[in-house]
PDB file of C-alpha atoms and ligand atoms in Angstrom:
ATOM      1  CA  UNK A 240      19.497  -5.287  10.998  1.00  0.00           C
ATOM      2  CA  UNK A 241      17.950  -1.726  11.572  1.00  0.00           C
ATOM      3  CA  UNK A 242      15.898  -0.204   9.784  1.00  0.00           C
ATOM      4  CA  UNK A 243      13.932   3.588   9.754  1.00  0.00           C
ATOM      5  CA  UNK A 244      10.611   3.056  11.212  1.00  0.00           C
ATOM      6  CA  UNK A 245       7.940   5.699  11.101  1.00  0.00           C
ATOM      7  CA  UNK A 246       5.084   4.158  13.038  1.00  0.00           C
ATOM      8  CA  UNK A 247       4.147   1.112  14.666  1.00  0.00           C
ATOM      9  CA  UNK A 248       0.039   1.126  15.365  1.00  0.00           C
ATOM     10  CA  UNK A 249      -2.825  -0.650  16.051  1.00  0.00           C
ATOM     11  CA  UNK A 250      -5.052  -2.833  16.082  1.00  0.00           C
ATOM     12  CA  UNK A 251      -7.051  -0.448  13.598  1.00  0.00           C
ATOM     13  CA  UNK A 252      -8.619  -1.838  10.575  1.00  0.00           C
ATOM     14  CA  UNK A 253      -7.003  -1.715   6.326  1.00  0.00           C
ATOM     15  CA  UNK A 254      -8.512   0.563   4.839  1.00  0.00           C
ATOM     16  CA  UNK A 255      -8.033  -0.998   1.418  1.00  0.00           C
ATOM     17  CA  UNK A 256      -7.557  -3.438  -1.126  1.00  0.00           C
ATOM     18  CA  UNK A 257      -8.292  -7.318  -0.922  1.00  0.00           C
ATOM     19  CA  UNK A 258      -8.278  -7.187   2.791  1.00  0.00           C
ATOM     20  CA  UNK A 259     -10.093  -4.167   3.559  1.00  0.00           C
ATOM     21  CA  UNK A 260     -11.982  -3.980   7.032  1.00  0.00           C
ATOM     22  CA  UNK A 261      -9.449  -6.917   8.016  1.00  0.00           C
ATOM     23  CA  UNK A 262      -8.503  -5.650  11.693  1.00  0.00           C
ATOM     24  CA  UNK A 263      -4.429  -5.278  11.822  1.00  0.00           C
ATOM     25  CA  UNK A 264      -1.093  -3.474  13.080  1.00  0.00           C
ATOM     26  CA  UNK A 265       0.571  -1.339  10.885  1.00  0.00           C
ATOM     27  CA  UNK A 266       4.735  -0.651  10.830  1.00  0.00           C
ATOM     28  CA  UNK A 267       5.090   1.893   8.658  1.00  0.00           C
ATOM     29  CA  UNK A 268       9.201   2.167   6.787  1.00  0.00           C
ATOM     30  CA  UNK A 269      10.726   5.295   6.536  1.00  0.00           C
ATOM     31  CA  UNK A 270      12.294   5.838   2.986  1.00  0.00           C
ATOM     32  CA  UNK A 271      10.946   5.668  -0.571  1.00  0.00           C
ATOM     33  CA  UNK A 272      11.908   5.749  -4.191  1.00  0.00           C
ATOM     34  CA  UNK A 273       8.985   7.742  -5.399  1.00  0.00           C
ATOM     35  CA  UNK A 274       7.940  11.333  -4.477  1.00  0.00           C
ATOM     36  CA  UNK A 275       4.553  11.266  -5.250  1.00  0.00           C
ATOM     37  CA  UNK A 276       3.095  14.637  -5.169  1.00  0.00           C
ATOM     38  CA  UNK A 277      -0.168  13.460  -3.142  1.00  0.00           C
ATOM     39  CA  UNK A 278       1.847  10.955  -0.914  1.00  0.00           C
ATOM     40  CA  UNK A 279      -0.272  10.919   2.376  1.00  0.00           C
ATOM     41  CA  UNK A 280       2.921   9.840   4.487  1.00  0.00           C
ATOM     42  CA  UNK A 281       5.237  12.312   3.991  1.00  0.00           C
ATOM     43  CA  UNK A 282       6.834  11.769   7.231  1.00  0.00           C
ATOM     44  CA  UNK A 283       7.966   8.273   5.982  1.00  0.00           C
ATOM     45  CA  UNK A 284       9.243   9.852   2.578  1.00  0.00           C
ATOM     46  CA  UNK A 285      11.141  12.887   2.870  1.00  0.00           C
ATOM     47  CA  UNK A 286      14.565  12.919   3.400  1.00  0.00           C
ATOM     48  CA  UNK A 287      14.862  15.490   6.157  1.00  0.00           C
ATOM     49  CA  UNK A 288      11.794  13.708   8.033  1.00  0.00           C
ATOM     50  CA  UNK A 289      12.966  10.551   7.481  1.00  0.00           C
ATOM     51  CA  UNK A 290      16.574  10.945   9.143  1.00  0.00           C
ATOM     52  CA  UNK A 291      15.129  12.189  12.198  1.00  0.00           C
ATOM     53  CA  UNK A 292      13.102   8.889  12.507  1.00  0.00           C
ATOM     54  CA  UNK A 293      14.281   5.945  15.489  1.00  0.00           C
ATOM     55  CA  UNK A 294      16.337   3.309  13.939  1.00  0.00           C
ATOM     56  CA  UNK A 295      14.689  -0.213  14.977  1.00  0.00           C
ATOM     57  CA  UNK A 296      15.995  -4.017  14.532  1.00  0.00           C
ATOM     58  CA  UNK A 297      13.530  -7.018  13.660  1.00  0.00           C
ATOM     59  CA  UNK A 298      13.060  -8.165  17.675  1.00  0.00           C
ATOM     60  CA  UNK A 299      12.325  -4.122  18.371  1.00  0.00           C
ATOM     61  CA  UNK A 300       9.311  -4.128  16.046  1.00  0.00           C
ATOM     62  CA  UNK A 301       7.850  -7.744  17.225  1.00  0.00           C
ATOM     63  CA  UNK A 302       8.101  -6.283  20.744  1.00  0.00           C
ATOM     64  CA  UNK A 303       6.350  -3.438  20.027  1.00  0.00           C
ATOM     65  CA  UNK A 304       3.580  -5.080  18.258  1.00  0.00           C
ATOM     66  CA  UNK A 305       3.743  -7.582  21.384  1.00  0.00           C
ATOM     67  CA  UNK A 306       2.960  -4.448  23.473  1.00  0.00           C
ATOM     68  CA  UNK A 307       0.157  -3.370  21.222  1.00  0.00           C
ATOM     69  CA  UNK A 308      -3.381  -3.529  22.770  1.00  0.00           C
ATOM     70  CA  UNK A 309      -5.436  -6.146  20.952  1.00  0.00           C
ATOM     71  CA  UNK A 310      -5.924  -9.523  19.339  1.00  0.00           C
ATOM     72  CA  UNK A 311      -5.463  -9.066  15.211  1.00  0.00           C
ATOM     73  CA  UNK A 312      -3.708 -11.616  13.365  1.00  0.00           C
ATOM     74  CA  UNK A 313      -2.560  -9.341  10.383  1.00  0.00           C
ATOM     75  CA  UNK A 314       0.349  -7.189  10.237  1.00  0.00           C
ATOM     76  CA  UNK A 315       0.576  -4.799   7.532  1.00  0.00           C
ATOM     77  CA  UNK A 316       3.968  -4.153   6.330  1.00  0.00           C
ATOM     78  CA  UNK A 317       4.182  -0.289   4.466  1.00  0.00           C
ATOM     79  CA  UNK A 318       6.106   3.217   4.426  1.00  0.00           C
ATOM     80  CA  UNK A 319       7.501   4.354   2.216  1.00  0.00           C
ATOM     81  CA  UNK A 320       8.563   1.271   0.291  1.00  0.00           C
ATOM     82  CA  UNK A 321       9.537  -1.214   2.018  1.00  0.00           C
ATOM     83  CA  UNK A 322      10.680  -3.384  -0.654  1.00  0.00           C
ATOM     84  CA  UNK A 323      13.755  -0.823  -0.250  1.00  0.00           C
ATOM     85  CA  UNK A 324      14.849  -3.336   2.767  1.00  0.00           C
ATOM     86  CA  UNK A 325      16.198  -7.056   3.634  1.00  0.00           C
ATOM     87  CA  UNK A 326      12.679  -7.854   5.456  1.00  0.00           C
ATOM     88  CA  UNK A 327      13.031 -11.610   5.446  1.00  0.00           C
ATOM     89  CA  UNK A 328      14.027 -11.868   8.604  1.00  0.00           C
ATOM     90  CA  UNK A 329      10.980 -10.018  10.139  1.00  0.00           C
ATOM     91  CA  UNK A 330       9.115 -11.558   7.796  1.00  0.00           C
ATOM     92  CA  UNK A 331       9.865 -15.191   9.427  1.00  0.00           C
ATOM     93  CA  UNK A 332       9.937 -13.614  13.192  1.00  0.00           C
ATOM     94  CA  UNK A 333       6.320 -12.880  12.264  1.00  0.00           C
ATOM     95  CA  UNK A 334       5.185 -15.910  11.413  1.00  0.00           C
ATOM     96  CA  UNK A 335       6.475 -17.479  14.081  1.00  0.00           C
ATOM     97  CA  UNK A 336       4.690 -15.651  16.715  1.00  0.00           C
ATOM     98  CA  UNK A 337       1.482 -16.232  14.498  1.00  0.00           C
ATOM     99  CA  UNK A 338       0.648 -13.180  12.552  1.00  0.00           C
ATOM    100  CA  UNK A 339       0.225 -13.189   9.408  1.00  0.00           C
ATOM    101  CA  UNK A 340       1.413 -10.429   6.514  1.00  0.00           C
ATOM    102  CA  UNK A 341       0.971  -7.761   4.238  1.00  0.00           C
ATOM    103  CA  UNK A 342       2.597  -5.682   2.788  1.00  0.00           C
ATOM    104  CA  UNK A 343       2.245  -2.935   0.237  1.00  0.00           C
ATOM    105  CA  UNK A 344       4.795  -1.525  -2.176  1.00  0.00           C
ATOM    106  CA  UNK A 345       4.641   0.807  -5.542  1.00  0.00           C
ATOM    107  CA  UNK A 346       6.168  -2.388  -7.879  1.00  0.00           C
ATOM    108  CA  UNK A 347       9.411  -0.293  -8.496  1.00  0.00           C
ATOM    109  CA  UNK A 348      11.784  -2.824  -6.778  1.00  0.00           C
ATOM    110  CA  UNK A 349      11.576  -6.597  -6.650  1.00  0.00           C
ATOM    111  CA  UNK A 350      12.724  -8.762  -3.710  1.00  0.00           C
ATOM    112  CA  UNK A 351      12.794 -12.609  -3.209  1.00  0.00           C
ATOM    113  CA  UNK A 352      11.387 -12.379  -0.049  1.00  0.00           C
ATOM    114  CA  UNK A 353       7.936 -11.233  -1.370  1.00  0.00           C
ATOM    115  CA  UNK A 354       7.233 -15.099  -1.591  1.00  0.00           C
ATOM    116  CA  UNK A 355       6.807 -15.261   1.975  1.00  0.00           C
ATOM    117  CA  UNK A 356       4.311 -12.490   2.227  1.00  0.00           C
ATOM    118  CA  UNK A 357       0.511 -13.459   2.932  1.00  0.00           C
ATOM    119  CA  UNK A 358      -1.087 -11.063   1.040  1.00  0.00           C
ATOM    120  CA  UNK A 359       0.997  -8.564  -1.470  1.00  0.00           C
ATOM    121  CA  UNK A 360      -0.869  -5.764  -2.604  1.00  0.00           C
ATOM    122  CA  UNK A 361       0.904  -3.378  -6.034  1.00  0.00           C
ATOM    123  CA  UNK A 362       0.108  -0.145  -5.629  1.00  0.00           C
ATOM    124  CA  UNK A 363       1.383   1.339  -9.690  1.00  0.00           C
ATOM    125  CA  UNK A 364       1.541   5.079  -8.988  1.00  0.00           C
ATOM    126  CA  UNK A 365      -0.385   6.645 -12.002  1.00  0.00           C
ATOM    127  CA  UNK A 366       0.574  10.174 -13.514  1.00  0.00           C
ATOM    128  CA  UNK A 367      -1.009  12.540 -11.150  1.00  0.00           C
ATOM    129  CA  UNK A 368       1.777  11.177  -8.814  1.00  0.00           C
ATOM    130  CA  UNK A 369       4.109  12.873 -10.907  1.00  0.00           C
ATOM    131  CA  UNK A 370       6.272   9.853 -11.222  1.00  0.00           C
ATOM    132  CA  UNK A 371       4.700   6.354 -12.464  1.00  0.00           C
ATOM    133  CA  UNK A 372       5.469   3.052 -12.217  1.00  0.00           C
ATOM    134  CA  UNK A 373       6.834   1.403 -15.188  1.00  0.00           C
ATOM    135  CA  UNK A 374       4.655  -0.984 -16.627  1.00  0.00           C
ATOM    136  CA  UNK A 375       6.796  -3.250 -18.085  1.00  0.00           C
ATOM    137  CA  UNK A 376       8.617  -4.020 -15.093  1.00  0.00           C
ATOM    138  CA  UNK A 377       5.900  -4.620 -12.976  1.00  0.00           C
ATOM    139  CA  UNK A 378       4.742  -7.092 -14.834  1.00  0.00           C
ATOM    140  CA  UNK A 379       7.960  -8.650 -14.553  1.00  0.00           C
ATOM    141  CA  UNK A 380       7.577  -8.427 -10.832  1.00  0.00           C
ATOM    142  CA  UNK A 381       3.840  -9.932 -10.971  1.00  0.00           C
ATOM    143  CA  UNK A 382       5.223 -12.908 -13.480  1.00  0.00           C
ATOM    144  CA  UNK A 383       7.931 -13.958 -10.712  1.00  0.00           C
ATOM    145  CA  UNK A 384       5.863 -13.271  -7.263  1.00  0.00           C
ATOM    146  CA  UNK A 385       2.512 -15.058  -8.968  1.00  0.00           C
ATOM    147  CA  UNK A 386       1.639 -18.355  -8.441  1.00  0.00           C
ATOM    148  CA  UNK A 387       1.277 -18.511 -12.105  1.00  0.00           C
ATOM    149  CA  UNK A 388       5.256 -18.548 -12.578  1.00  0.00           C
ATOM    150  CA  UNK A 389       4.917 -21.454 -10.529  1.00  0.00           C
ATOM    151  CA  UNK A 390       5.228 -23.069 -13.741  1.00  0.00           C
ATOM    152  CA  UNK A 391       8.881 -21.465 -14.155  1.00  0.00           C
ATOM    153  CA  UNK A 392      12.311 -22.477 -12.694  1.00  0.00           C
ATOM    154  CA  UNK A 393      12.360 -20.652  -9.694  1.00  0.00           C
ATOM    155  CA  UNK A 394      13.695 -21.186  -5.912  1.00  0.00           C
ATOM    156  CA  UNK A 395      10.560 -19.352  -4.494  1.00  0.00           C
ATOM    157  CA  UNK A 396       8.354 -20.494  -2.553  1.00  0.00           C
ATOM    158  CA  UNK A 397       4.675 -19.958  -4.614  1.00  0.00           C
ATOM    159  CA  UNK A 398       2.501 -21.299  -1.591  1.00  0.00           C
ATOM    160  CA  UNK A 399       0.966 -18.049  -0.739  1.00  0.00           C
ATOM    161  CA  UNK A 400      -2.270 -16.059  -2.664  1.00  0.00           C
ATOM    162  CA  UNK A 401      -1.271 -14.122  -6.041  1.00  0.00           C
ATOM    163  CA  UNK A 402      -0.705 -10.428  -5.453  1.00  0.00           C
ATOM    164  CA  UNK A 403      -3.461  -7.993  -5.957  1.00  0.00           C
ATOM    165  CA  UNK A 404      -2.895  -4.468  -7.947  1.00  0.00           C
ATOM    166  CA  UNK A 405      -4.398  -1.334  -6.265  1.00  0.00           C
ATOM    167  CA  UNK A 406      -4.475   1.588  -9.012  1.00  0.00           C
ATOM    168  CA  UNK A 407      -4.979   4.925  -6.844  1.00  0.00           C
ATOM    169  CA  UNK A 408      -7.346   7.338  -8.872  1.00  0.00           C
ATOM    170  CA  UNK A 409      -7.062  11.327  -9.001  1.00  0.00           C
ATOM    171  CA  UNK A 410      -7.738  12.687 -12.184  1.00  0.00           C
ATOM    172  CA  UNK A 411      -8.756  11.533 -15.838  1.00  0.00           C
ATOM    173  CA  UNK A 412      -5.500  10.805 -16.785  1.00  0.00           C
ATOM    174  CA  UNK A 413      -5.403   8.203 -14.308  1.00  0.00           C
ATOM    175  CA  UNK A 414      -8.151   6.414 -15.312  1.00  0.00           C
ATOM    176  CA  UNK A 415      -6.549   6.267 -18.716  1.00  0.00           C
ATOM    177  CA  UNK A 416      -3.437   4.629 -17.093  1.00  0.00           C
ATOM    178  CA  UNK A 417      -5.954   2.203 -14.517  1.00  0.00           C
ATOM    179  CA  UNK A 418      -7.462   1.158 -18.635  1.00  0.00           C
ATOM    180  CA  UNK A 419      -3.617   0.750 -19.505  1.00  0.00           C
ATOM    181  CA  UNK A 420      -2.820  -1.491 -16.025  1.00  0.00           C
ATOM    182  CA  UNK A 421      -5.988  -3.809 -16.838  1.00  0.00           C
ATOM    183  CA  UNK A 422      -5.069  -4.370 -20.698  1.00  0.00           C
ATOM    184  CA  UNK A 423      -1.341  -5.015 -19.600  1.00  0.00           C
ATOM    185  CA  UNK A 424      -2.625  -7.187 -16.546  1.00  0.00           C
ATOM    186  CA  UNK A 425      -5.891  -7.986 -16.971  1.00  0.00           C
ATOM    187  CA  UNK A 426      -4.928 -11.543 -14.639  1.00  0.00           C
ATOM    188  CA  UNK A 427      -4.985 -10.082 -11.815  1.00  0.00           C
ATOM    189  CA  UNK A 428      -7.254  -8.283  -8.943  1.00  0.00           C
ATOM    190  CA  UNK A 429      -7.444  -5.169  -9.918  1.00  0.00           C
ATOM    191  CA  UNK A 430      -9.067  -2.208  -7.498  1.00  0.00           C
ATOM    192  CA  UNK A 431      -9.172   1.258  -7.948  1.00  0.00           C
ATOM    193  CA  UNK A 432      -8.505   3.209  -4.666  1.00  0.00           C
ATOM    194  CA  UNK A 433     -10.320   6.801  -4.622  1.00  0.00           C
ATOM    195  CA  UNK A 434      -7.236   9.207  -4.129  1.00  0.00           C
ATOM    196  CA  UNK A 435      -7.541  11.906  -1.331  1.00  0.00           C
ATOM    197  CA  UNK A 436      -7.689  15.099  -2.062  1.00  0.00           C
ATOM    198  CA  UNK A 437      -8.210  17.165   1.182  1.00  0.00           C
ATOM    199  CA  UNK A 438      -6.551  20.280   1.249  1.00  0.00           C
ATOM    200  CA  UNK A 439      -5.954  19.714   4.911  1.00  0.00           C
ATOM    201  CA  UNK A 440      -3.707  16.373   4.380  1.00  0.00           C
ATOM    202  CA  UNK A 441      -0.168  16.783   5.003  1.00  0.00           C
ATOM    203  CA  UNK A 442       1.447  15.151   1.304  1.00  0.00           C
ATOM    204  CA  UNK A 443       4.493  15.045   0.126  1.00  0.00           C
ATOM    205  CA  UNK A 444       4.064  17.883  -2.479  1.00  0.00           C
ATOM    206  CA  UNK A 445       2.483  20.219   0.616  1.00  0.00           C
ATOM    207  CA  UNK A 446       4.051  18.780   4.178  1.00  0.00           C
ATOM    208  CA  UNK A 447       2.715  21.455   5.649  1.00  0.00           C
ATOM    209  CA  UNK A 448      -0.769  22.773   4.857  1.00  0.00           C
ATOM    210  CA  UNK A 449      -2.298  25.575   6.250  1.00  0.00           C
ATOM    211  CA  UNK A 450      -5.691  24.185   6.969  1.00  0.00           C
ATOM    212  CA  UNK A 451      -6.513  22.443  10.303  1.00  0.00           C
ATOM    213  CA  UNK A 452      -8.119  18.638   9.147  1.00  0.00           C
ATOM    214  CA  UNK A 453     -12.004  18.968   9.793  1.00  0.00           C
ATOM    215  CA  UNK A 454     -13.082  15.310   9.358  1.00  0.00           C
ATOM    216  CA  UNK A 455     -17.034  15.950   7.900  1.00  0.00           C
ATOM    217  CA  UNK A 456     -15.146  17.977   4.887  1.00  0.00           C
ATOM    218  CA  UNK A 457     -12.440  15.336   4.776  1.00  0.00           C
ATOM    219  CA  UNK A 458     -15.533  12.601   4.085  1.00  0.00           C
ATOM    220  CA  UNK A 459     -17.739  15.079   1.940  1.00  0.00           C
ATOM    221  CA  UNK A 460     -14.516  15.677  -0.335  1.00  0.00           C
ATOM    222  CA  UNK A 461     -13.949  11.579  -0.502  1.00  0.00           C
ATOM    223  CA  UNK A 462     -17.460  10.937  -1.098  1.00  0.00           C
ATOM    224  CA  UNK A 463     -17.664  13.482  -4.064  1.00  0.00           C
ATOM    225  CA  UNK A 464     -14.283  12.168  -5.852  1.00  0.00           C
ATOM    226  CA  UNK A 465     -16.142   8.431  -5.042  1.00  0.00           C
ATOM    227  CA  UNK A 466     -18.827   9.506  -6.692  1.00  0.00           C
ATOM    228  CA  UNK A 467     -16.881  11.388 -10.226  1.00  0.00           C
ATOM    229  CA  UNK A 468     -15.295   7.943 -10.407  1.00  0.00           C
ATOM    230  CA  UNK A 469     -17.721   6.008  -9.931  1.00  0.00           C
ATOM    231  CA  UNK A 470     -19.394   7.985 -12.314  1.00  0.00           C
ATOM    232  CA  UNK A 471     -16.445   8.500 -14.605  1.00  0.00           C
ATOM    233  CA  UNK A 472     -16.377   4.586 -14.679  1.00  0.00           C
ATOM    234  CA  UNK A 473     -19.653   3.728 -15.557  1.00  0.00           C
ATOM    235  CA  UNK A 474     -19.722   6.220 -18.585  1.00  0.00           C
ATOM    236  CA  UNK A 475     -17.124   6.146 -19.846  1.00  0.00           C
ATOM    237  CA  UNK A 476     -14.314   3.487 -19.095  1.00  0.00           C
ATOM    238  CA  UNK A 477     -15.653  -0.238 -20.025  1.00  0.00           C
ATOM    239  CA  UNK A 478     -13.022  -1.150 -19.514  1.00  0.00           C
ATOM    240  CA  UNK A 479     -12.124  -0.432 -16.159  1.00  0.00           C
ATOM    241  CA  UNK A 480     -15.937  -1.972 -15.287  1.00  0.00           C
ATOM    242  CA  UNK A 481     -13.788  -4.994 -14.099  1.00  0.00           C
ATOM    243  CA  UNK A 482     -12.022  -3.673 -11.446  1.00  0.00           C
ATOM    244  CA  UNK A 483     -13.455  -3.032  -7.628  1.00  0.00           C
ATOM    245  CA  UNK A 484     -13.474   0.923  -7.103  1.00  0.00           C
ATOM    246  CA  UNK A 485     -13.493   2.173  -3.301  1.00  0.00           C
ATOM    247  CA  UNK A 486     -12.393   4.955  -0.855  1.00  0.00           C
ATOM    248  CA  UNK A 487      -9.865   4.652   1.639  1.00  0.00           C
ATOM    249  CA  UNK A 488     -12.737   3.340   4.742  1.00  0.00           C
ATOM    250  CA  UNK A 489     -10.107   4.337   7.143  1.00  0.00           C
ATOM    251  CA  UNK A 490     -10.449   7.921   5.914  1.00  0.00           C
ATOM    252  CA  UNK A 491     -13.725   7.863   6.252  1.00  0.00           C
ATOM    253  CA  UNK A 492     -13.951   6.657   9.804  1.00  0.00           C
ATOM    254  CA  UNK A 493     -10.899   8.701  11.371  1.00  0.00           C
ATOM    255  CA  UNK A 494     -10.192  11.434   8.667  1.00  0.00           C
ATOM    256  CA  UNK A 495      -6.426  12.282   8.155  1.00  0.00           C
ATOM    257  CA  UNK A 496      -5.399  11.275  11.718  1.00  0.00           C
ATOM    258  CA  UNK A 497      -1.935   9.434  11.711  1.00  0.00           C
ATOM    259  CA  UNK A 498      -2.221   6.273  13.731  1.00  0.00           C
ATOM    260  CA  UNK A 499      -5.102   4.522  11.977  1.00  0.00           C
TER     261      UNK A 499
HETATM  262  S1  LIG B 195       2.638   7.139  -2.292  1.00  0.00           S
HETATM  263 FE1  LIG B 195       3.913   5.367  -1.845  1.00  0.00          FE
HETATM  264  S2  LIG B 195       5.350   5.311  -3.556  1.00  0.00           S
HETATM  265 FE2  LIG B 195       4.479   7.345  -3.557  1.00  0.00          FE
HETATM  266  S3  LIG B 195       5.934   8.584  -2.347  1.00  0.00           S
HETATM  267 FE3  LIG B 195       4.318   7.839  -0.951  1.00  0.00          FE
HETATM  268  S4  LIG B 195       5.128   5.992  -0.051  1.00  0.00           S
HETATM  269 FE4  LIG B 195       6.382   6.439  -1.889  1.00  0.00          FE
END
């Protein structure tokens, strides 16, 4: 099967989440449900961008990985959403050449090959996006990919680690929909991921901005939002005093470069 695929990389580190400063490769799908006005990869959303991108099958990817420099275990499945595609297959050629994987999505779509993945990280997209995942059926996804529903008549295979939620903050509003995620969930992981708001970052609401990326603003301007949530957190939202907050660590090392 082929698929749209907007990078291949590595070995850099994640960034984020459960596994963050885990060394990995990253193949990046083109093609996503959402549009979410801050998307950092629009290149792997947009239509018109994402036509233009080279169509690869599962044996393609493994050999490119294979040609990667470096020793990391983890692959880190992304776009996009790749939940959009049949990734079973890939999923299984992985394993058995020894890595092991992730994979994030936006819990819009549910597939029944999540049960192979390693290490699934939710990403709900809260209202700043300007389109946000519905509650209700994530949490449907969550009950069927979680070891819990172990306990329910399923052919899945549970043997791998519960998913983990990642709730990306921007404004105040957000915050109030991170309080909604951990009422709603309050099972799981939970992080909050500081959202980037560099006016140099290429997004899917701006694809082309007209400032060149200067990487001590890009960490001052992560810091400072770090900081207001942090803050913001501590104050006012007990609720959310649960959760792990952090920035994006692979901003803060290589700014808005593509191919970290
Ligand atoms: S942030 Fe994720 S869900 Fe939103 S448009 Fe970008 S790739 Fe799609």
């Amino acid at each position: 099967m082929k698929f749209r695929v907007a990078e291949i990389f590595g070995p850099t580190i994640q960034g984020e989440g459960r596994n963050v400063g885990m060394p990995c490769y990253f193949v990046r799908f083109g093609g996503c449900d959402f549009r979410c006005s801050w998307c950092d990869t629009p290149h792997a959303v947009l239509p018109d961008q994402v036509r233009l991108l080279p169509q690869m099958d599962e044996l393609e990817i493994h050999d490119k990985l294979q040609s990667l420099q470096g020793e990391a275990e983890w692959v880190v499945l992304t776009g996009g959403n790749p939940a959009l595609f049949s990734l079973s297959n890939l999923i299984d050629l992985l394993h058995e050449n020894n890595y092991k994987v992730m994979m994030e999505t936006q819990g819009s779509i549910y597939k029944e090959w999540f049960g192979k993945i390693d290490d699934l990280c939710i990403s709900p997209k809260p209202p700043s996006a300007g389109n946000t995942t519905n509650l209700t059926t994530l949490r449907d996804i969550l009950r069927v990919t979680s070891r819990e529903s172990k306990r329910e008549p399923t052919k899945l295979d549970f043997s791998y680690p519960v998913p983990y939620l990642k709730v990306p903050i921007f404004t105040s509003d957000d915050l109030e929909y991170a309080e909604e995620v951990v009422m709603m969930l309050n099972d799981y992981e939970i992080f909050l991921s500081i959202g980037n708001e560099d006016p140099s970052l290429p997004t899917v609401g701006n694809p082309n901005p007209d400032m060149a990326p200067r990487l001590l603003l890009t960490r001052d301007s992560i810091l400072d939002k770090f900081k207001d949530v942090v803050d913001g957190v501590l104050a006012d939202h007990p609720v959310l005093q649960q959760c792990r907050i952090f920035p994006q660590q692979h901003v803060l090392l290589w700014g808005n470069e593509r191919g970290h």
